[in-house]
mmCIF file of C-alpha atoms in Angstrom:
data_model
loop_
_atom_site.group_PDB
_atom_site.id
_atom_site.type_symbol
_atom_site.label_atom_id
_atom_site.label_comp_id
_atom_site.label_asym_id
_atom_site.label_seq_id
_atom_site.Cartn_x
_atom_site.Cartn_y
_atom_site.Cartn_z
ATOM 1 C CA MET A 1 57.245 38.554 -30.070
ATOM 2 C CA LEU A 2 56.860 41.749 -27.591
ATOM 3 C CA GLU A 3 58.917 44.720 -27.713
ATOM 4 C CA ARG A 4 61.235 45.561 -24.757
ATOM 5 C CA GLN A 5 59.956 48.238 -22.437
ATOM 6 C CA CYS A 6 62.102 51.172 -22.964
ATOM 7 C CA THR A 7 63.390 51.172 -19.558
ATOM 8 C CA ASP A 8 64.028 47.348 -19.224
ATOM 9 C CA TRP A 9 68.075 47.237 -19.560
ATOM 10 C CA GLN A 10 68.319 43.938 -18.668
ATOM 11 C CA PHE A 11 69.714 41.689 -22.034
ATOM 12 C CA THR A 12 72.181 38.728 -22.946
ATOM 13 C CA ARG A 13 75.291 38.028 -24.859
ATOM 14 C CA GLU A 14 73.864 37.328 -27.594
ATOM 15 C CA ASP A 15 72.006 40.619 -27.690
ATOM 16 C CA LEU A 16 75.452 42.242 -28.065
ATOM 17 C CA LYS A 17 76.079 40.745 -31.033
ATOM 18 C CA ARG A 18 72.929 42.884 -32.867
ATOM 19 C CA THR A 19 73.565 46.449 -31.225
ATOM 20 C CA PRO A 20 73.117 49.478 -33.659
ATOM 21 C CA SER A 21 76.802 49.529 -34.210
ATOM 22 C CA VAL A 22 77.242 45.859 -35.024
ATOM 23 C CA SER A 23 74.553 46.528 -37.419
ATOM 24 C CA CYS A 24 76.343 49.503 -38.592
ATOM 25 C CA GLY A 25 79.585 47.545 -39.433
ATOM 26 C CA TRP A 26 81.499 47.644 -36.085
ATOM 27 C CA THR A 27 82.481 43.851 -34.861
ATOM 28 C CA VAL A 28 81.638 43.120 -31.507
ATOM 29 C CA GLU A 29 85.344 43.071 -30.228
ATOM 30 C CA ARG A 30 85.729 46.790 -31.856
ATOM 31 C CA GLU A 31 82.177 48.458 -30.196
ATOM 32 C CA GLU A 32 83.603 46.720 -26.748
ATOM 33 C CA LEU A 33 87.358 48.296 -27.068
ATOM 34 C CA ASP A 34 85.576 51.430 -27.887
ATOM 35 C CA ARG A 35 83.073 51.348 -24.880
ATOM 36 C CA ALA A 36 85.802 50.586 -22.578
ATOM 37 C CA LYS A 37 87.803 53.963 -24.520
ATOM 38 C CA ALA A 38 84.896 55.879 -23.654
ATOM 39 C CA CYS A 39 84.794 54.747 -19.742
ATOM 40 C CA SER A 40 88.396 55.025 -19.561
ATOM 41 C CA LEU A 41 88.111 58.695 -20.637
ATOM 42 C CA ILE A 42 85.299 59.141 -18.109
ATOM 43 C CA TYR A 43 87.416 57.571 -15.169
ATOM 44 C CA SER A 44 90.270 59.684 -16.148
ATOM 45 C CA ALA A 45 88.760 62.910 -16.096
ATOM 46 C CA SER A 46 86.558 61.780 -12.891
ATOM 47 C CA ARG A 47 89.782 61.199 -10.522
ATOM 48 C CA LYS A 48 90.959 64.887 -12.416
ATOM 49 C CA LEU A 49 87.507 66.436 -11.209
ATOM 50 C CA GLN A 50 87.499 64.506 -7.934
ATOM 51 C CA LEU A 51 84.090 63.264 -8.564
ATOM 52 C CA PRO A 52 83.129 60.181 -6.247
ATOM 53 C CA GLN A 53 83.002 56.738 -7.946
ATOM 54 C CA ILE A 54 79.393 56.721 -7.887
ATOM 55 C CA THR A 55 79.337 59.440 -10.417
ATOM 56 C CA SER A 56 82.013 57.587 -12.737
ATOM 57 C CA ALA A 57 80.188 54.445 -12.220
ATOM 58 C CA SER A 58 76.860 56.223 -13.371
ATOM 59 C CA ALA A 59 78.378 57.906 -16.354
ATOM 60 C CA CYS A 60 79.465 54.139 -17.465
ATOM 61 C CA VAL A 61 76.051 52.457 -17.485
ATOM 62 C CA TYR A 62 74.654 55.546 -19.044
ATOM 63 C CA LEU A 63 76.925 55.313 -21.858
ATOM 64 C CA HIS A 64 76.354 51.338 -22.095
ATOM 65 C CA ARG A 65 72.192 51.799 -21.998
ATOM 66 C CA PHE A 66 73.009 54.304 -24.996
ATOM 67 C CA PHE A 67 74.617 52.526 -27.339
ATOM 68 C CA MET A 68 72.150 49.446 -27.098
ATOM 69 C CA ARG A 69 69.840 52.241 -28.769
ATOM 70 C CA HIS A 70 72.488 54.573 -30.997
ATOM 71 C CA SER A 71 75.551 53.327 -32.596
ATOM 72 C CA LEU A 72 79.070 54.361 -32.625
ATOM 73 C CA LYS A 73 78.593 55.263 -36.572
ATOM 74 C CA GLU A 74 75.922 58.089 -35.315
ATOM 75 C CA TYR A 75 77.800 59.657 -32.416
ATOM 76 C CA HIS A 76 81.806 59.212 -31.206
ATOM 77 C CA HIS A 77 82.296 57.512 -28.344
ATOM 78 C CA TYR A 78 84.259 60.585 -26.740
ATOM 79 C CA ASN A 79 81.344 62.796 -27.113
ATOM 80 C CA ILE A 80 78.696 60.406 -25.356
ATOM 81 C CA ALA A 81 81.461 60.303 -22.351
ATOM 82 C CA ALA A 82 81.813 63.729 -21.841
ATOM 83 C CA THR A 83 77.912 63.992 -22.083
ATOM 84 C CA CYS A 84 77.253 61.017 -20.027
ATOM 85 C CA LEU A 85 79.625 62.145 -17.255
ATOM 86 C CA PHE A 86 78.377 65.695 -17.467
ATOM 87 C CA PHE A 87 74.779 64.379 -16.907
ATOM 88 C CA ALA A 88 76.145 61.951 -14.275
ATOM 89 C CA CYS A 89 77.222 64.588 -12.124
ATOM 90 C CA LYS A 90 73.839 66.354 -11.967
ATOM 91 C CA ALA A 91 72.197 62.735 -11.438
ATOM 92 C CA GLU A 92 74.533 62.359 -8.749
ATOM 93 C CA GLU A 93 74.599 65.868 -7.316
ATOM 94 C CA SER A 94 78.071 66.306 -7.950
ATOM 95 C CA LEU A 95 78.046 69.248 -9.932
ATOM 96 C CA ARG A 96 80.939 70.493 -11.812
ATOM 97 C CA LYS A 97 80.521 74.100 -14.330
ATOM 98 C CA LEU A 98 81.242 73.963 -17.959
ATOM 99 C CA GLU A 99 84.542 76.057 -17.189
ATOM 100 C CA ASN A 100 86.082 73.724 -15.028
ATOM 101 C CA PHE A 101 84.740 70.124 -17.027
ATOM 102 C CA ILE A 102 85.768 71.008 -20.628
ATOM 103 C CA PRO A 103 88.860 71.725 -20.118
ATOM 104 C CA VAL A 104 89.625 68.355 -18.520
ATOM 105 C CA ILE A 105 87.433 66.460 -21.025
ATOM 106 C CA VAL A 106 89.733 67.672 -23.755
ATOM 107 C CA TYR A 107 92.988 67.010 -22.330
ATOM 108 C CA TYR A 108 92.367 63.670 -21.446
ATOM 109 C CA ALA A 109 90.216 62.755 -24.952
ATOM 110 C CA SER A 110 93.304 64.245 -26.960
ATOM 111 C CA LYS A 111 95.945 62.690 -24.651
ATOM 112 C CA GLY A 112 97.371 65.925 -23.720
ATOM 113 C CA ASN A 113 97.632 67.261 -26.845
ATOM 114 C CA ARG A 114 95.004 69.932 -27.111
ATOM 115 C CA ARG A 115 94.201 72.398 -24.572
ATOM 116 C CA ALA A 116 90.243 74.453 -24.344
ATOM 117 C CA PRO A 117 90.216 76.772 -21.919
ATOM 118 C CA PRO A 118 86.757 78.756 -21.830
ATOM 119 C CA GLY A 119 86.376 81.462 -24.756
ATOM 120 C CA THR A 120 88.292 79.317 -27.445
ATOM 121 C CA SER A 121 86.921 77.850 -30.326
ATOM 122 C CA GLU A 122 87.653 74.077 -28.954
ATOM 123 C CA PHE A 123 85.933 74.806 -25.702
ATOM 124 C CA GLU A 124 82.712 76.130 -27.744
ATOM 125 C CA LYS A 125 82.345 72.998 -29.974
ATOM 126 C CA TRP A 126 82.987 70.820 -26.883
ATOM 127 C CA ARG A 127 79.821 73.033 -25.233
ATOM 128 C CA THR A 128 77.864 72.762 -28.300
ATOM 129 C CA VAL A 129 78.311 68.625 -28.234
ATOM 130 C CA ILE A 130 77.408 68.079 -24.499
ATOM 131 C CA LEU A 131 74.717 70.201 -24.550
ATOM 132 C CA ARG A 132 73.213 69.387 -27.894
ATOM 133 C CA THR A 133 74.078 65.337 -27.298
ATOM 134 C CA GLU A 134 72.144 65.873 -23.692
ATOM 135 C CA VAL A 135 68.753 65.627 -25.080
ATOM 136 C CA VAL A 136 70.016 62.753 -27.005
ATOM 137 C CA LEU A 137 71.257 60.805 -23.928
ATOM 138 C CA LEU A 138 67.973 61.562 -21.981
ATOM 139 C CA GLN A 139 65.707 60.795 -24.762
ATOM 140 C CA ALA A 140 67.927 56.851 -25.348
ATOM 141 C CA LEU A 141 67.633 56.668 -21.415
ATOM 142 C CA CYS A 142 63.885 57.327 -21.132
ATOM 143 C CA PHE A 143 64.633 59.314 -17.983
ATOM 144 C CA ASP A 144 65.420 56.453 -16.468
ATOM 145 C CA MET A 145 68.514 57.654 -13.947
ATOM 146 C CA VAL A 146 68.036 55.343 -11.138
ATOM 147 C CA ILE A 147 70.858 52.584 -11.042
ATOM 148 C CA ASP A 148 71.627 49.755 -8.777
ATOM 149 C CA HIS A 149 75.461 49.556 -8.265
ATOM 150 C CA PRO A 150 77.462 46.538 -7.294
ATOM 151 C CA HIS A 151 79.439 48.873 -5.258
ATOM 152 C CA ALA A 152 76.677 48.338 -2.189
ATOM 153 C CA ALA A 153 76.560 44.492 -2.823
ATOM 154 C CA LEU A 154 80.540 44.476 -2.388
ATOM 155 C CA ILE A 155 80.279 46.216 1.179
ATOM 156 C CA ASP A 156 77.949 43.732 1.935
ATOM 157 C CA LEU A 157 79.784 40.807 1.006
ATOM 158 C CA ALA A 158 83.006 42.082 2.742
ATOM 159 C CA THR A 159 81.182 42.159 6.052
ATOM 160 C CA THR A 160 79.344 38.952 6.021
ATOM 161 C CA LEU A 161 82.748 36.840 4.283
ATOM 162 C CA GLN A 162 85.256 38.876 6.774
ATOM 163 C CA LEU A 163 87.032 39.614 3.667
ATOM 164 C CA PRO A 164 90.720 41.261 4.587
ATOM 165 C CA GLN A 165 91.292 44.976 3.966
ATOM 166 C CA ARG A 166 93.476 44.558 0.893
ATOM 167 C CA LEU A 167 91.456 41.756 -0.770
ATOM 168 C CA THR A 168 87.801 44.019 -0.649
ATOM 169 C CA GLN A 169 89.900 46.976 -1.704
ATOM 170 C CA MET A 170 91.301 44.746 -5.001
ATOM 171 C CA ALA A 171 87.221 43.755 -5.764
ATOM 172 C CA TRP A 172 86.632 47.252 -5.785
ATOM 173 C CA SER A 173 89.101 48.106 -8.203
ATOM 174 C CA PHE A 174 87.782 45.097 -10.346
ATOM 175 C CA ILE A 175 84.501 46.831 -10.198
ATOM 176 C CA ALA A 176 85.654 49.883 -11.669
ATOM 177 C CA ASP A 177 87.328 47.513 -14.432
ATOM 178 C CA PHE A 178 83.936 45.731 -15.282
ATOM 179 C CA MET A 179 82.280 48.784 -15.810
ATOM 180 C CA ARG A 180 84.331 49.244 -18.902
ATOM 181 C CA LEU A 181 82.374 46.685 -20.216
ATOM 182 C CA PRO A 182 78.843 46.116 -20.796
ATOM 183 C CA LEU A 183 78.699 43.867 -17.770
ATOM 184 C CA CYS A 184 75.685 45.917 -15.991
ATOM 185 C CA LEU A 185 73.597 45.294 -19.244
ATOM 186 C CA VAL A 186 74.182 41.443 -18.758
ATOM 187 C CA TYR A 187 74.267 40.516 -15.052
ATOM 188 C CA LEU A 188 72.440 41.876 -11.486
ATOM 189 C CA PRO A 189 74.730 43.903 -9.346
ATOM 190 C CA LYS A 190 75.329 41.250 -6.651
ATOM 191 C CA THR A 191 76.611 38.793 -9.781
ATOM 192 C CA THR A 192 79.176 41.412 -10.575
ATOM 193 C CA ALA A 193 80.175 41.882 -6.964
ATOM 194 C CA CYS A 194 80.709 38.360 -6.340
ATOM 195 C CA ALA A 195 82.791 37.983 -9.322
ATOM 196 C CA SER A 196 85.084 40.798 -8.441
ATOM 197 C CA VAL A 197 85.841 39.149 -5.113
ATOM 198 C CA VAL A 198 86.458 35.871 -6.884
ATOM 199 C CA LEU A 199 88.870 37.368 -9.423
ATOM 200 C CA SER A 200 90.738 39.400 -6.221
ATOM 201 C CA ALA A 201 90.887 35.855 -4.715
ATOM 202 C CA LYS A 202 92.301 34.333 -7.885
ATOM 203 C CA VAL A 203 95.218 37.170 -8.282
ATOM 204 C CA SER A 204 95.612 38.199 -4.644
ATOM 205 C CA SER A 205 99.302 38.293 -3.298
ATOM 206 C CA SER A 206 100.420 36.409 -0.021
ATOM 207 C CA GLU A 207 98.870 38.855 2.356
ATOM 208 C CA ALA A 208 95.247 37.837 1.749
ATOM 209 C CA ALA A 209 96.758 34.262 0.582
ATOM 210 C CA ASP A 210 94.007 32.395 3.412
ATOM 211 C CA ALA A 211 90.999 34.029 2.480
ATOM 212 C CA ALA A 212 91.915 33.935 -1.000
ATOM 213 C CA SER A 213 92.403 30.084 -0.380
ATOM 214 C CA ARG A 214 89.292 29.858 1.158
ATOM 215 C CA LEU A 215 86.749 31.507 -0.776
ATOM 216 C CA MET A 216 88.426 29.808 -4.144
ATOM 217 C CA MET A 217 87.765 26.332 -2.177
ATOM 218 C CA ASP A 218 84.184 26.743 -0.847
ATOM 219 C CA SER A 219 81.696 28.148 -3.632
ATOM 220 C CA VAL A 220 79.360 27.868 -1.325
ATOM 221 C CA TRP A 221 79.364 31.639 -0.235
ATOM 222 C CA ILE A 222 78.432 32.566 -3.787
ATOM 223 C CA GLU A 223 74.862 30.417 -3.514
ATOM 224 C CA LYS A 224 74.262 31.953 -0.148
ATOM 225 C CA ALA A 225 74.434 35.116 -1.736
ATOM 226 C CA GLY A 226 71.458 34.343 -4.166
ATOM 227 C CA VAL A 227 73.713 34.072 -7.305
ATOM 228 C CA HIS A 228 74.516 31.422 -9.998
ATOM 229 C CA LYS A 229 78.153 30.286 -9.700
ATOM 230 C CA SER A 230 78.091 29.714 -13.438
ATOM 231 C CA ALA A 231 77.410 33.362 -14.124
ATOM 232 C CA VAL A 232 80.121 34.068 -11.971
ATOM 233 C CA ASP A 233 82.398 32.336 -13.621
ATOM 234 C CA GLU A 234 81.010 33.807 -17.254
ATOM 235 C CA ILE A 235 81.963 37.475 -15.864
ATOM 236 C CA VAL A 236 85.394 36.366 -14.413
ATOM 237 C CA GLN A 237 86.315 34.950 -18.274
ATOM 238 C CA TRP A 238 84.676 37.537 -20.202
ATOM 239 C CA ILE A 239 86.757 40.289 -18.534
ATOM 240 C CA LEU A 240 90.533 38.105 -18.540
ATOM 241 C CA GLY A 241 89.637 37.635 -22.220
ATOM 242 C CA PHE A 242 89.044 41.443 -22.338
ATOM 243 C CA TYR A 243 92.295 42.219 -21.139
ATOM 244 C CA ALA A 244 94.214 40.228 -23.757
ATOM 245 C CA ARG A 245 91.893 41.884 -26.358
ATOM 246 C CA GLU A 246 92.917 44.973 -24.952
ATOM 247 C CA ALA A 247 96.629 44.292 -24.724
ATOM 248 C CA GLN A 248 96.535 43.319 -28.196
ATOM 249 C CA ALA A 249 94.645 46.720 -29.230
ATOM 250 C CA ARG A 250 97.487 48.588 -27.484
ATOM 251 C CA LYS A 251 100.506 46.988 -29.286
ATOM 252 C CA ALA A 252 98.675 47.393 -32.633
ATOM 253 C CA SER A 253 98.156 50.961 -31.730
ATOM 254 C CA ALA A 254 101.804 51.671 -30.636
ATOM 255 C CA ALA A 255 102.838 49.567 -33.822
ATOM 256 C CA ALA A 256 100.764 51.997 -35.915
ATOM 257 C CA ALA A 257 102.638 54.771 -34.174
ATOM 258 C CA ALA A 258 105.871 53.359 -34.990
ATOM 259 C CA VAL A 259 105.061 52.912 -38.529
ATOM 260 C CA ALA A 260 104.319 56.497 -38.644
ATOM 261 C CA SER A 261 107.158 58.143 -36.699
ATOM 262 C CA GLY A 262 109.552 55.639 -39.366
ATOM 263 C CA HIS A 263 110.777 53.426 -36.634
ATOM 264 C CA GLY A 264 109.097 50.452 -37.481
ATOM 265 C CA SER A 265 107.367 48.584 -40.973
ATOM 266 C CA VAL A 266 104.353 47.345 -41.672
ATOM 267 C CA ALA A 267 105.740 43.858 -42.229
ATOM 268 C CA ASP A 268 106.872 43.724 -38.945
ATOM 269 C CA HIS A 269 103.591 44.143 -36.795
ATOM 270 C CA SER A 270 101.196 42.564 -39.838
ATOM 271 C CA HIS A 271 100.024 40.114 -37.063
ATOM 272 C CA LEU A 272 98.243 43.115 -35.502
ATOM 273 C CA ALA A 273 96.281 43.745 -38.439
ATOM 274 C CA GLY A 274 92.659 45.104 -37.732
ATOM 275 C CA ALA A 275 93.234 46.238 -34.406
ATOM 276 C CA SER A 276 91.985 49.242 -32.841
ATOM 277 C CA ARG A 277 93.747 52.532 -33.617
ATOM 278 C CA THR A 278 93.413 55.455 -31.053
ATOM 279 C CA THR A 279 92.834 59.113 -32.428
ATOM 280 C CA PRO A 280 95.521 61.002 -29.615
ATOM 281 C CA THR A 281 94.441 64.415 -31.178
ATOM 282 C CA TYR A 282 90.491 63.813 -31.416
ATOM 283 C CA SER A 283 88.446 67.442 -31.661
ATOM 284 C CA PRO A 284 84.566 66.824 -31.877
ATOM 285 C CA THR A 285 82.204 67.873 -34.633
ATOM 286 C CA PRO A 286 79.161 69.351 -33.404
ATOM 287 C CA PRO A 287 75.890 67.289 -33.962
ATOM 288 C CA SER A 288 73.213 68.626 -36.163
ATOM 289 C CA THR A 289 69.797 69.631 -34.100
ATOM 290 C CA ALA A 290 68.351 66.794 -35.883
ATOM 291 C CA SER A 291 68.914 63.699 -33.567
ATOM 292 C CA PRO A 292 68.880 60.385 -35.056
ATOM 293 C CA ILE A 293 65.804 58.176 -34.552
ATOM 294 C CA PRO A 294 66.822 55.581 -31.543
ATOM 295 C CA HIS A 295 67.226 51.799 -32.407
ATOM 296 C CA ALA A 296 64.176 49.723 -30.610
ATOM 297 C CA LEU A 297 65.625 47.953 -27.981
ATOM 298 C CA PRO A 298 66.136 44.180 -28.556
ATOM 299 C CA SER A 299 63.024 41.843 -26.981
ATOM 300 C CA PRO A 300 63.255 40.655 -23.724
ATOM 301 C CA SER A 301 64.992 38.146 -21.643
ATOM 302 C CA SER A 302 63.586 36.135 -18.760
ATOM 303 C CA ASP A 303 66.716 34.990 -17.931
ATOM 304 C CA LEU A 304 68.175 37.403 -15.020
ATOM 305 C CA LYS A 305 71.692 36.893 -14.129
#
């Protein structure tokens, strides 16, 4: 079987079950949650730094691609989130100085429990992490920085379908949520855009009820967009399932915090065992100068969605 080209970033759901992280002992669900946490850090820091949404989206794509070649055991997801966002600032020409960038990252990575003004040891640790890991990131990405995002496709759909502004805004918000999952590795941007519209129609308020009803009853527009409806349905089910798993993980984190503070018991929350736990005071360990060899990519799939 031929090896996949380094710059071919189209995968299948099955490929996500044999990533480097899964090979190192992560479950698919745990990896999904860790990727989502990393992307949440990217979005939180981006808002504070007033970065364009495309910069945030590019950073998320870089992160998902990176973890197809390296494992979460080798690189903490917050380290890669910070590095991907800093690199995306360069790639998308929305530069930020490390002096302004790092304190924001530290604040959100530590859930507000740490500060890292320039000149402190915490600042220097993050500076070392970002600058050293940036080289590894570029190698993992094979210097492929060009990304097609679903945002442009959504704008085209909104115009073609004459979507109400409220529905379009909801779809735009769902795309931001979609970026937290490795959807960009499995589905084409136009497919993701269609899924954001369908999901918005499912949960729309009465303000956009007529348009939502029309979209849900008539799926011809999906086929006319050159997209398989089955792929759109897969995305909607994936994100809805993820919302449920994420909520369960948050309950587990809250339960663990309650037990740690003496306000709860392990028995009270035994049904949440095994769920992901957070690290509110995370502080990085700078990587060594010797970088792990990236894993080979899975063989290519011709089933583009």
